[in-house]
Structures are given as C-alpha cells and as structure tokens.
mmCIF file of C-alpha atoms in Angstrom:
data_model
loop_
_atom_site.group_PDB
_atom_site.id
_atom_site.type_symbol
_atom_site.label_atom_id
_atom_site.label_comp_id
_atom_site.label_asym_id
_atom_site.label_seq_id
_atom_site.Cartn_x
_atom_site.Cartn_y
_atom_site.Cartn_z
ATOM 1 C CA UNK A 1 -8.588 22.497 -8.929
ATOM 2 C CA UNK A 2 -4.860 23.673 -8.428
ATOM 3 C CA UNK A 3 -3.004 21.812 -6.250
ATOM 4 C CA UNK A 4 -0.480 24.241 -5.354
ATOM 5 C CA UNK A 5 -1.028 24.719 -2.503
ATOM 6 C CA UNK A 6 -1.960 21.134 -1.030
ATOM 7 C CA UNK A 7 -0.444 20.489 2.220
ATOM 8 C CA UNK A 8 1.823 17.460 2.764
ATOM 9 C CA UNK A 9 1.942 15.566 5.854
ATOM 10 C CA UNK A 10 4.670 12.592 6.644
ATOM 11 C CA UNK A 11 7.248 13.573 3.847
ATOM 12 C CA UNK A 12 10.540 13.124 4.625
ATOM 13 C CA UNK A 13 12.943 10.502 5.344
ATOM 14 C CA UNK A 14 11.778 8.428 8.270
ATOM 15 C CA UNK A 15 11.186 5.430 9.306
ATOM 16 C CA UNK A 16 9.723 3.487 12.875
ATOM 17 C CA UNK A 17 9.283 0.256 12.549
ATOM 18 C CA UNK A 18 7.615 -2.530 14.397
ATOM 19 C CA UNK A 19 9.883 -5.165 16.213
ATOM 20 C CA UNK A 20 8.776 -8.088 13.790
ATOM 21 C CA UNK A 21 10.053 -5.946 10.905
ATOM 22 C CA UNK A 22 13.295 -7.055 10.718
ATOM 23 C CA UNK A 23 13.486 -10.059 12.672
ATOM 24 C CA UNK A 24 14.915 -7.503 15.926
ATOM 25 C CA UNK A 25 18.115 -7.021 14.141
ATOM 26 C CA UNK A 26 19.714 -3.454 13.113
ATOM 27 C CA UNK A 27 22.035 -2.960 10.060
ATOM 28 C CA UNK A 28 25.212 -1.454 10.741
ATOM 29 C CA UNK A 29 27.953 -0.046 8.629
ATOM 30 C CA UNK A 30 31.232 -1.324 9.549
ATOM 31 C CA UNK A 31 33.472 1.674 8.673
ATOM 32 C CA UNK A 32 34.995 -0.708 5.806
ATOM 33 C CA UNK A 33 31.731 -0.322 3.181
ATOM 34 C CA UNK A 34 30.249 -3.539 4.599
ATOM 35 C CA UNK A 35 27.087 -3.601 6.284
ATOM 36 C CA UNK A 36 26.318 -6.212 9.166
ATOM 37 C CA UNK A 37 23.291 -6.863 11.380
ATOM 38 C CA UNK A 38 23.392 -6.987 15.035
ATOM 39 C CA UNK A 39 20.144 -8.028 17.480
ATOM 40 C CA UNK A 40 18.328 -5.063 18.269
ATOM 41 C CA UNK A 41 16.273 -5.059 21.270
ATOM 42 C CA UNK A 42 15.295 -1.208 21.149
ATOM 43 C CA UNK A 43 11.227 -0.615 21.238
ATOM 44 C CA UNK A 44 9.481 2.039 20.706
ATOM 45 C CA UNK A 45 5.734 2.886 21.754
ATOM 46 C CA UNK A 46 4.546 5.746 19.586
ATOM 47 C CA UNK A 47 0.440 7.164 19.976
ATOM 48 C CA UNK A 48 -1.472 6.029 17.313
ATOM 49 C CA UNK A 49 -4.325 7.955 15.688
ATOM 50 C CA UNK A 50 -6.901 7.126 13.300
ATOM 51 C CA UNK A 51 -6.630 9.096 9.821
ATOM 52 C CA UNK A 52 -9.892 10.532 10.024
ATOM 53 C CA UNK A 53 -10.027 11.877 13.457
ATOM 54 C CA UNK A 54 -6.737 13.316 12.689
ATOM 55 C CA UNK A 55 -7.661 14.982 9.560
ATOM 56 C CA UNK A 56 -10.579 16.456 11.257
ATOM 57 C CA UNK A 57 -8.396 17.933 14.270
ATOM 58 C CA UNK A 58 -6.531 20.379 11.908
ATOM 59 C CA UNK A 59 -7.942 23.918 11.214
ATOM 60 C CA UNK A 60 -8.897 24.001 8.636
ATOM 61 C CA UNK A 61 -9.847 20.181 9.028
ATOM 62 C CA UNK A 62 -8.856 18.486 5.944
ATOM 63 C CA UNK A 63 -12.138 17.012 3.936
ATOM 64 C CA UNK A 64 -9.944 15.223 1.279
ATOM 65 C CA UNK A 65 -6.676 13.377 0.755
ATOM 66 C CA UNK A 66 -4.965 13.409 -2.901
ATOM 67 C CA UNK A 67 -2.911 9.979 -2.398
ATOM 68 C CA UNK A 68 -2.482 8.012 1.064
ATOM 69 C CA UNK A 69 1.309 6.201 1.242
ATOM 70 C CA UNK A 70 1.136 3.342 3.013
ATOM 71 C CA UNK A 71 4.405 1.509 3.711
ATOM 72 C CA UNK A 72 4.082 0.213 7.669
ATOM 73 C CA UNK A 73 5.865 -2.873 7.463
ATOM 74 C CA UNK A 74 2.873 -5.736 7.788
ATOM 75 C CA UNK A 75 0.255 -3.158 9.473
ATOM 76 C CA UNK A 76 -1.328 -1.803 5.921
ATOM 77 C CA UNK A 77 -4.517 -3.751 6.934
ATOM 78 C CA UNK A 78 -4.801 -1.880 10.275
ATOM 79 C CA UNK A 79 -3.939 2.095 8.618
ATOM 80 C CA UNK A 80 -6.817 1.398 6.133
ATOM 81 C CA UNK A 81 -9.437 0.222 8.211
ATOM 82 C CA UNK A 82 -8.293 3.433 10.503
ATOM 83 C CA UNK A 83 -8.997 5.663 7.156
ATOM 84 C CA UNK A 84 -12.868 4.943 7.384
ATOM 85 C CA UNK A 85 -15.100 6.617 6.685
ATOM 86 C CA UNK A 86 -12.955 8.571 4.079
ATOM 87 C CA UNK A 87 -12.407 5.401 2.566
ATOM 88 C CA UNK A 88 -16.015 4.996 2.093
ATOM 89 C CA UNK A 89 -17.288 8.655 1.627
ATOM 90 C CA UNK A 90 -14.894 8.097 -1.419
ATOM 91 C CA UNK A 91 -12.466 11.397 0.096
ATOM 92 C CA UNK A 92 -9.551 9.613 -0.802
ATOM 93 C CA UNK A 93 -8.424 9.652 -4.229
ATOM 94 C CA UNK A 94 -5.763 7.232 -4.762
ATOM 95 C CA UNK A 95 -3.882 5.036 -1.810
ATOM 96 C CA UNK A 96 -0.517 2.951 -2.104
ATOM 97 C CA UNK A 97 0.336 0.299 -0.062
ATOM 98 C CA UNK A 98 3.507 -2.329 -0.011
ATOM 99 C CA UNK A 99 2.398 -5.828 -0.155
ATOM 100 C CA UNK A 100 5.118 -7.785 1.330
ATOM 101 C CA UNK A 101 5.752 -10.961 3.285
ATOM 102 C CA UNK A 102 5.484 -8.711 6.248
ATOM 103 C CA UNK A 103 1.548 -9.071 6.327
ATOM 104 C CA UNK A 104 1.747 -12.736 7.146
ATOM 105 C CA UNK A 105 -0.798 -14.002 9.708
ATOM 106 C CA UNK A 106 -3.387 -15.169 7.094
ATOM 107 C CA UNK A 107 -3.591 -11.795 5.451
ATOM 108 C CA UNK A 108 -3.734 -11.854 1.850
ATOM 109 C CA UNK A 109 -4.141 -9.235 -0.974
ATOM 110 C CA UNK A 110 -7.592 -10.393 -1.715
ATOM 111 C CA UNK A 111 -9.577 -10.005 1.338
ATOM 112 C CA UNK A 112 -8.084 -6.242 0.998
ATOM 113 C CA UNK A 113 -8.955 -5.710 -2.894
ATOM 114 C CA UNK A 114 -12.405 -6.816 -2.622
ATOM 115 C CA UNK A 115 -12.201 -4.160 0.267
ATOM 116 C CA UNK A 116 -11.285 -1.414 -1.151
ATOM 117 C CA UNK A 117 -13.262 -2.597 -4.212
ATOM 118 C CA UNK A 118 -16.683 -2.399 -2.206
ATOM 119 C CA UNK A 119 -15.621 1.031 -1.440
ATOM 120 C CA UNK A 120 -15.201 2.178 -4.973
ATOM 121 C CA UNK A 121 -11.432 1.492 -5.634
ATOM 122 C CA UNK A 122 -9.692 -0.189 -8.731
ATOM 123 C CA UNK A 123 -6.104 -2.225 -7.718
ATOM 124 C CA UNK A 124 -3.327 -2.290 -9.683
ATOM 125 C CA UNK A 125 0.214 -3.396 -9.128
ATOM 126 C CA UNK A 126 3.259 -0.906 -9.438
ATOM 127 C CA UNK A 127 6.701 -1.009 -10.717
ATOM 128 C CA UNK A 128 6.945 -1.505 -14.103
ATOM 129 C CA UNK A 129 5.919 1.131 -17.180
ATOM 130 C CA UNK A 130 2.426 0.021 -16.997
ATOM 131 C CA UNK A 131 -0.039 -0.505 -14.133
ATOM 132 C CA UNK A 132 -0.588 -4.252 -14.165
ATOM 133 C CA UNK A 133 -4.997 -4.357 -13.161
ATOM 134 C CA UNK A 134 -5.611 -6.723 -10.166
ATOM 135 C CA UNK A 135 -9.435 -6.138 -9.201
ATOM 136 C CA UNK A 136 -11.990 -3.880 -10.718
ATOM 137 C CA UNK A 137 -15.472 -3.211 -9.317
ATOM 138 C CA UNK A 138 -15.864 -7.188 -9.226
ATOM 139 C CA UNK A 139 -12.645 -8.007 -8.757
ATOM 140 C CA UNK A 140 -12.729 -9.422 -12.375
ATOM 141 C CA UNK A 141 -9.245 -8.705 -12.824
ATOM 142 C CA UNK A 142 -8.462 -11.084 -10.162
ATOM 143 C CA UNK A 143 -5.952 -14.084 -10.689
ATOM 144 C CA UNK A 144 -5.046 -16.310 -7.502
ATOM 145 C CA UNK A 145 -1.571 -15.940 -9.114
ATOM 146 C CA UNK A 146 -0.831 -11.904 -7.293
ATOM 147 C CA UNK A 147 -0.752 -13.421 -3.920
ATOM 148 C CA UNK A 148 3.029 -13.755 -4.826
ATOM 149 C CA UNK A 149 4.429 -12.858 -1.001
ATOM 150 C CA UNK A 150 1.513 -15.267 0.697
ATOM 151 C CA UNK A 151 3.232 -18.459 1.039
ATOM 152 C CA UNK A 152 7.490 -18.240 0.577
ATOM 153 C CA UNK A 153 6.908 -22.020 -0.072
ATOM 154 C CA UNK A 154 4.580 -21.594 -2.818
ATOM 155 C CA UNK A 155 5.908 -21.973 -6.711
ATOM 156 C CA UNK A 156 4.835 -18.947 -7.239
ATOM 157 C CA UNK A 157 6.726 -17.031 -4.590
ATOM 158 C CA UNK A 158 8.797 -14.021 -6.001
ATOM 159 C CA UNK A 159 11.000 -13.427 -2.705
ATOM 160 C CA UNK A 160 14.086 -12.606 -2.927
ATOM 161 C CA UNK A 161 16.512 -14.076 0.104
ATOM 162 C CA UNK A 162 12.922 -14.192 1.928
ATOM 163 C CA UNK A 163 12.199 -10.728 1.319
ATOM 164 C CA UNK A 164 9.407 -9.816 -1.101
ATOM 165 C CA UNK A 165 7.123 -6.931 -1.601
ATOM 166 C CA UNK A 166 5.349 -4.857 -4.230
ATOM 167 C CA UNK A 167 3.538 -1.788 -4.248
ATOM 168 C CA UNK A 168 -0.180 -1.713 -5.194
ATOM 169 C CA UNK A 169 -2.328 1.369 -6.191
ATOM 170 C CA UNK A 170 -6.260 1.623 -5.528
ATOM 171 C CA UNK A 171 -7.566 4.656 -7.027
ATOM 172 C CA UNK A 172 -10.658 5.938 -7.210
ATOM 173 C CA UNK A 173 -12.954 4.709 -9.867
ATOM 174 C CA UNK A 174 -14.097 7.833 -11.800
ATOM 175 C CA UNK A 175 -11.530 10.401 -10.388
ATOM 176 C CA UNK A 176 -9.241 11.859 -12.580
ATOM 177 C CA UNK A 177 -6.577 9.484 -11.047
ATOM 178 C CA UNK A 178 -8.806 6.604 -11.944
ATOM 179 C CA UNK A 179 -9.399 7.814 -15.472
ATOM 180 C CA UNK A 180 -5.754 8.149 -16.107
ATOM 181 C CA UNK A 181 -5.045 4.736 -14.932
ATOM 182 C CA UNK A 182 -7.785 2.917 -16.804
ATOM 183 C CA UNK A 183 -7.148 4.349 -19.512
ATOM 184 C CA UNK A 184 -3.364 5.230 -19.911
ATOM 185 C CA UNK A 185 -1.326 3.139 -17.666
ATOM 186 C CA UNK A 186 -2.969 0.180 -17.995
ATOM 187 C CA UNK A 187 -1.708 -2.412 -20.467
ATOM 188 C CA UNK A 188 -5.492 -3.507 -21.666
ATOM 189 C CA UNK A 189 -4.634 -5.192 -24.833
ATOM 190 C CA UNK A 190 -2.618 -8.042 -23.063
ATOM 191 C CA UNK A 191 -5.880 -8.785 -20.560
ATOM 192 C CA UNK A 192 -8.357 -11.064 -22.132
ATOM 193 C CA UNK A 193 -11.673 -10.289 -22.619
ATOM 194 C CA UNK A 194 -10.926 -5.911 -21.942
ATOM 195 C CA UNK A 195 -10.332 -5.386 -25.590
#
C-alpha cells in the first residue's frame, strides 16, 4: 500500500532527557566557538503513556506503525515493553533503538534480542553500508562479542571518552522490511554457516 499519506508523530528536533543522561550537566556555548558544561539541576516531569493506548486514542486509532525510533537515553527497555501488544500482534514493522552505555543497571542487548526475537523480530546493528545480523528467530546470529557498551572495563568496549552507543534495527521477519534486510543489506557471505 502507498504510504503517502502515513502520518508522522514525534518528528522534529527535540529532545527531554532524563537526569542520569548526562551526568546533570548542560553544554554551553561560550560565545568564543567553545563549548563547556556546567551542573544542571533542571528536572522535568513529563506524563508518560503507553504506545498502544495512545495509538488507540486517535480517530482514526492507528492499527499499525511503519518504524518505531527509539532513542530515550537508557529507557529503550521500558518504551518497548510499553509497545505490547503491537509488539506481539506483529503491528509494528520495523523498530530502532540506540544501544548505549546509558542502559547500564544489568541490562544487556541480549535479554532484549531474544525479546523481540520471541515476538517475531530479526536484530541487526546499524551504521555501516551493510546491516551487520545479531539474532534471528534463535538468536543464531548471536556472538557474546555485540554487548560492546555492557562493561566500559571490558576488552571489548568500543566507548569513546566513556560514551558509546549504536543503533540496532529489529524488523519484522517476513515484512517487506524484513525481506529487504535479509536479503539485501545483510552481508551473508562473511557469516559462517548462512552461505
């Protein structure tokens, strides 16, 4: 179906973020093209709303969602499990997330591939001309080795200045989205055993 006229919710340049984001501090430009940071005490307590309930509040309610952005600085885990049941009901065809030292806590890519794997979902990680395959529909894709922003003290850490993050796709096994990635973006040749 055309996707002209698909409505889009979110876009725009904005950004809230949680207090933990940055450590409380806020980057400043100094007027002489250098940036500084300064504490930042300022919260702010926004309503939260599951993606579901919302989607079904519109009129028309919405029954599907083309691609989901996720980028809430360490709360990925908490939008996703708020996306039930479309999650489940498969009504979501592709969602992006940012993996990043943020999640901390004991969360780990994993737990949340296998998850969206139950559900129907293939991972892959983003950012370079090919989709690089991280779980399949039994996670046989997975290597211990992608938990790169788990443990900053780990030899396999990829931080940069403590920072690190990468986005990761899950799209729907079977779509059209999940066709195109299996099948296109993916570099199969260099994973053994896929030839």
């Amino acid at each position: 179906p055309s996707r002209a006229g698909a409505r889009l919710f979110g876009a725009g340049a904005k950004a809230s973020l949680k207090e933990e984001a940055y450590g409380g501090l806020e980057w400043v430009a100094k007027g002489t093209g250098d940036v500084a940071s300064r504490p930042d005490a300022h919260v702010e307590v926004v309503p939260v709303v599951r993606l579901a309930d919302w989607l079904a509040s519109l009129r028309p309610p919405v029954q599907e969602v083309e691609l989901l952005k996720v980028d809430v600085e360490g709360g990925e885990w908490e939008v996703l499990q708020g996306t039930e049941p479309l999650l489940s009901q498969r009504r979501v065809g592709a969602v992006i997330v940012e993996y990043s030292h943020f999640w901390g806590r004991g969360r780990h890519l994993r737990p949340m591939a296998a998850y969206m794997a139950e559900r129907g979902y293939d991972g892959y990680f983003v950012g370079s001309r090919r989709l690089i395959p991280i779980s399949g529909e039994r996670m046989q894709w997975w290597n211990d080795l992608y938990e790169v922003c788990a443990d900053p003290h780990a030899r396999v850490y990829r931080g940069l200045a403590g920072w690190c993050w990468l986005d990761v796709a899950f799209v729907l096994r079977g779509s059209a989205h999940g066709r195109a990635a299996a099948h296109c973006w993916a570099p199969w040749e260099l994973l053994p055993g896929s030839a």
